[in-house]
Coordinates of C-alpha atoms in Angstrom, one line a residue:
Chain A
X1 CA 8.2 -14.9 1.2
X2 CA 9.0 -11.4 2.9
X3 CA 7.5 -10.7 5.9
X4 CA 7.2 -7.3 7.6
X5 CA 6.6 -6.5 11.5
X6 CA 5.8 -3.4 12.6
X7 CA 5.5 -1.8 16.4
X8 CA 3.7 -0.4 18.0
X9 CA 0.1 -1.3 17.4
X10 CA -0.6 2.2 18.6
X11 CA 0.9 4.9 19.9
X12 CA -0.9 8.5 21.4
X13 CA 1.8 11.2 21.9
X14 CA 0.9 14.9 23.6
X15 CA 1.2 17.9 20.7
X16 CA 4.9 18.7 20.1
X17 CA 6.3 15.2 21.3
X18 CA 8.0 12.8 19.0
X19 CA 6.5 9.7 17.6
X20 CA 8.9 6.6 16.1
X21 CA 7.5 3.7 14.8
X22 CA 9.5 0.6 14.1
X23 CA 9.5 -1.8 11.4
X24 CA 11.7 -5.4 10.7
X25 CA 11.4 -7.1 7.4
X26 CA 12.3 -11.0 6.6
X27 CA 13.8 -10.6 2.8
X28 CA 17.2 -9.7 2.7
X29 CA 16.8 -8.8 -1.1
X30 CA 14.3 -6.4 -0.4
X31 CA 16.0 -2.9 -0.9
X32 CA 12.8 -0.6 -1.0
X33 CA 11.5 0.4 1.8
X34 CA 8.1 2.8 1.7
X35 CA 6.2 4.4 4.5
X36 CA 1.9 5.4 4.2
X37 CA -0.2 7.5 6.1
X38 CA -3.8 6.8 5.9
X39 CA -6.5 8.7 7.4
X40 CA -10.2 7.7 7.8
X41 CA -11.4 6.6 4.9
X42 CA -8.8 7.7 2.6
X43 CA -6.0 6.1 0.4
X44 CA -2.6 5.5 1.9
X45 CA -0.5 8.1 0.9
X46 CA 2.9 8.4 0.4
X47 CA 5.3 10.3 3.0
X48 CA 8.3 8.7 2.5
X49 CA 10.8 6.0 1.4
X50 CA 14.1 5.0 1.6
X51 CA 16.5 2.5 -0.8
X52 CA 19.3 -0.1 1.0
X53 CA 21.8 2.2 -0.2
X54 CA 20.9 5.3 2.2
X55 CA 21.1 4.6 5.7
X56 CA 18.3 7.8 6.7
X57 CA 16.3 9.9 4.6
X58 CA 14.5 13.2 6.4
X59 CA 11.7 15.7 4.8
X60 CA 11.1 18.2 7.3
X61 CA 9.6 16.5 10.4
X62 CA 9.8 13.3 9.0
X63 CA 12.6 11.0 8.8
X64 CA 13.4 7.4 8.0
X65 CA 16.2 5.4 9.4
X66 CA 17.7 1.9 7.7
X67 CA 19.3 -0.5 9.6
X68 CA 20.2 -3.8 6.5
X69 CA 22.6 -5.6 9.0
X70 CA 19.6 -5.8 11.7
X71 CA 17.0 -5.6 8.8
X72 CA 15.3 -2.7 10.8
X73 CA 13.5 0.4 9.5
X74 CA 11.9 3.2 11.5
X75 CA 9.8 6.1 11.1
X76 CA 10.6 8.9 13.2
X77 CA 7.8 12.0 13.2
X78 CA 9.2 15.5 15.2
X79 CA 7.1 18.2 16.7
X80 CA 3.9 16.0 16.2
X81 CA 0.8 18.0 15.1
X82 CA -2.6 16.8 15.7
X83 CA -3.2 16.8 11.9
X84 CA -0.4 13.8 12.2
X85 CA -2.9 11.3 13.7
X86 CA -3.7 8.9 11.2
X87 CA -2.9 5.2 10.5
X88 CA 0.8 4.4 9.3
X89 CA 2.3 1.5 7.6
X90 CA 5.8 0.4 6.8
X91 CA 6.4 -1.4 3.2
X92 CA 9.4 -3.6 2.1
X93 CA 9.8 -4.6 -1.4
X94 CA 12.4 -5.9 -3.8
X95 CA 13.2 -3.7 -7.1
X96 CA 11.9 -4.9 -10.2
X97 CA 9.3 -7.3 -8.0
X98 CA 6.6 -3.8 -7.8
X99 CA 5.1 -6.2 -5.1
X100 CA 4.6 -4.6 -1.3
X101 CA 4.4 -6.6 1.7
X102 CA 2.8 -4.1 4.6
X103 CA 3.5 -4.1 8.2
X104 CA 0.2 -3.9 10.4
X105 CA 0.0 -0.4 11.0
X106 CA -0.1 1.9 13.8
X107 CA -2.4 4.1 14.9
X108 CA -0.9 7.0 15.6
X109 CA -2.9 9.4 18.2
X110 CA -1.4 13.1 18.6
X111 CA -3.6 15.0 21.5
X112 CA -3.7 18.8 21.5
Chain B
X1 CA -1.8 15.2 -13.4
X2 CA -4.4 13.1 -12.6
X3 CA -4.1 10.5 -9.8
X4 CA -5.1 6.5 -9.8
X5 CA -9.1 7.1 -10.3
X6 CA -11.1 3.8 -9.7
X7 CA -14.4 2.9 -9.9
X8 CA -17.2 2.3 -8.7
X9 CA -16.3 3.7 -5.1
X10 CA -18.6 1.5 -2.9
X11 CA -20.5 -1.8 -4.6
X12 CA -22.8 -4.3 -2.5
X13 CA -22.9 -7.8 -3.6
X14 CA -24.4 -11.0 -2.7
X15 CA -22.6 -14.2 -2.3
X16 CA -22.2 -16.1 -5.4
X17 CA -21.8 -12.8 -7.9
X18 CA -19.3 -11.7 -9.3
X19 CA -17.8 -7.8 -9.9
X20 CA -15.3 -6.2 -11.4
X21 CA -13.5 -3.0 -10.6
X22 CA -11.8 -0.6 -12.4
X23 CA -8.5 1.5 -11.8
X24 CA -7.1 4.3 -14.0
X25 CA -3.6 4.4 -13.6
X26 CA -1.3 8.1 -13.2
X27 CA -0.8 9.4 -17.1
X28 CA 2.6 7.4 -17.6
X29 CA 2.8 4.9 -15.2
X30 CA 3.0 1.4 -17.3
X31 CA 2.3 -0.7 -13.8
X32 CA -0.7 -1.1 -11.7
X33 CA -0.9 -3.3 -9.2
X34 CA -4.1 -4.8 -7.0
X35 CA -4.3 -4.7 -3.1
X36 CA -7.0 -5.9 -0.3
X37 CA -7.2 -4.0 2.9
X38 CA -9.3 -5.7 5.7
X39 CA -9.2 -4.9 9.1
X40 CA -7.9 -8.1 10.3
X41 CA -5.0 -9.1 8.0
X42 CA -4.6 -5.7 6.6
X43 CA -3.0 -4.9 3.3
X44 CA -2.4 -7.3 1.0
X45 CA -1.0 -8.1 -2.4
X46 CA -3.3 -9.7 -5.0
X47 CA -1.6 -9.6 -8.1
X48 CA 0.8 -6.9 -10.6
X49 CA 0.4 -6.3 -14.3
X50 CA 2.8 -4.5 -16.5
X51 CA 2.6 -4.1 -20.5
X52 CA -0.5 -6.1 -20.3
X53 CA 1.1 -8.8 -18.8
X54 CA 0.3 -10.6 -15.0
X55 CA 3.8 -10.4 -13.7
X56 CA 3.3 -10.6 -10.0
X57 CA 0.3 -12.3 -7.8
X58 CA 0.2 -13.2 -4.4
X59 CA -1.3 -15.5 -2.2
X60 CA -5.4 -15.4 -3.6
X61 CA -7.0 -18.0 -4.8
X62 CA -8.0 -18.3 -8.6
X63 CA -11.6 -16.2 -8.5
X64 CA -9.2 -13.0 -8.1
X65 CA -8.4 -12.5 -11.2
X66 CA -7.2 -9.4 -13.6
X67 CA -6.1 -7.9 -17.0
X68 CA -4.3 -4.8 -18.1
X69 CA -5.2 -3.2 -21.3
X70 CA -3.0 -1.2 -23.8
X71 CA -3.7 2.5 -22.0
X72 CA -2.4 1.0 -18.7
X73 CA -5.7 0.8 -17.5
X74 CA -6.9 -1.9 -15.4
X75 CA -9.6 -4.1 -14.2
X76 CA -10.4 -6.7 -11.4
X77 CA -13.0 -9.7 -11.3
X78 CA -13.4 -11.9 -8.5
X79 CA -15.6 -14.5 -8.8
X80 CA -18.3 -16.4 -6.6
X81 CA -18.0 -14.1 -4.2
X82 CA -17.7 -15.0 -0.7
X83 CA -18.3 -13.0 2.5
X84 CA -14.9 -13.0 3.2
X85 CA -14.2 -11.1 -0.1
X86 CA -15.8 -8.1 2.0
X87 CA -12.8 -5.5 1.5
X88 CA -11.6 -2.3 0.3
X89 CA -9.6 -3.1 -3.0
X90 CA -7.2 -0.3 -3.3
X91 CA -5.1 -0.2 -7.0
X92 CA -2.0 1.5 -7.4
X93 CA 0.2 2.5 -10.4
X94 CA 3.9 3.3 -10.9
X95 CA 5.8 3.6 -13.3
X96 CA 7.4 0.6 -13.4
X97 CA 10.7 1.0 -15.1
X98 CA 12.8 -0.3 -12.1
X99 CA 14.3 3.1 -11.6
X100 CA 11.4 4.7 -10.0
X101 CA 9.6 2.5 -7.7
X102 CA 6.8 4.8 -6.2
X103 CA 3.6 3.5 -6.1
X104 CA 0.4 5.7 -6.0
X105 CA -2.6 4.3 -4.5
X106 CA -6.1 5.3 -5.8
X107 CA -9.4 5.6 -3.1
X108 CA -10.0 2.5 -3.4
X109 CA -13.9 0.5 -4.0
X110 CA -15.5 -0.5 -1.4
X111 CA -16.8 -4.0 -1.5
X112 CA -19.6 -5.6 0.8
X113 CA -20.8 -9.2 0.1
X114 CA -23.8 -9.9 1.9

């Protein structure tokens, strides 16, 4: 079955810096690729995603970069706000499957 | 519109019962689909149920079981509960249709077995 790694475990950045988070998956058929933030206590939420067709995706400060050949996703967050901090996690899935395997996530810590 | 709603948000259970939990899915989406989250192997997949059908499951054993009804709605049993079932169960819908393939994840219930 797939398998997804994700690095680093955490990661504390100052106010302003950049944070990138990297993610390799083990199913070449997979060709979804989705990224969550959760806070404390809260559901994971959607931020952004990326298909096998497009190499990066951006939404403001966030952007998402796909690498099929390596098998290599990352998740890169500019101008880091403290209201960033949370826990993130990287997703591969296969269309059709509606079946996520999660990385581990990283705690992301952004001090003011 | 309404996000994935479940139900009850925290339960406390002792070994050997059993509990089911509820998940309203996104007005639309035909899929909803069954997670754990535990702080040591993190999120997982349990199982996936479209048009009231199982169409997905992971690695859990057999007391994990669920059903979809004809709204979309969903519920979850496990059975004989163990301390290791100690989790938050997170649902999430989508719509399913292989086009869109955004999944929406509810608060999730809270489950201790004690």
């Amino acid at each position: 079955g797939e398998n997804v790694e994700q690095h680093p475990s955490t990661l504390s950045v100052q106010e302003g810096d950049s944070a990138v988070i990297k993610c390799t998956y083990s199913d070449s058929a997979s060709n979804y690729f989705p990224w969550y933030k959760q806070e404390l206590g809260k559901r994971p939420q959607l931020i952004i995603d990326i298909r096998s067709n497009v190499g990066e995706k951006k939404d403001q400060r966030i952007a998402v970069t796909l690498n099929k050949t390596a098998k290599h996703f990352s998740l890169h967050i500019t101008e880091t706000q403290p209201e960033d901090s949370a826990v993130y996690f990287c997703a591969a899935m296969r269309t059709g499957r509606r079946a996520l395997t999660f990385g581990s996530g990283t705690r992301l810590q952004v001090q003011p | 519109k309404a996000g994935v709603t479940q139900t009850p948000r925290y339960l406390i259970k002792t070994r050997g019962q059993q509990v089911t939990l509820s998940c309203s899915p996104i007005s639309g989406h035909r899929s909803v689909s069954w997670y754990q989250q535990t702080p040591g192997q993190g999120l997982q997949f349990l199982f996936e149920y479209f048009s009231e059908t199982q169409r997905n499951k992971g690695n859990f054993p057999g007391r994990f079981s669920g059903r979809q009804f004809s709204n979309s709605r969903s519920e979850m049993n496990v059975s004989t509960l163990e301390l290791g079932d100690s989790a938050l169960y997170l649902c999430a819908s989508s719509f399913g249709n292989g086009v869109e393939e955004k999944l929406f994840f509810g608060s999730g219930t809270q489950l201790s077995v004690l």
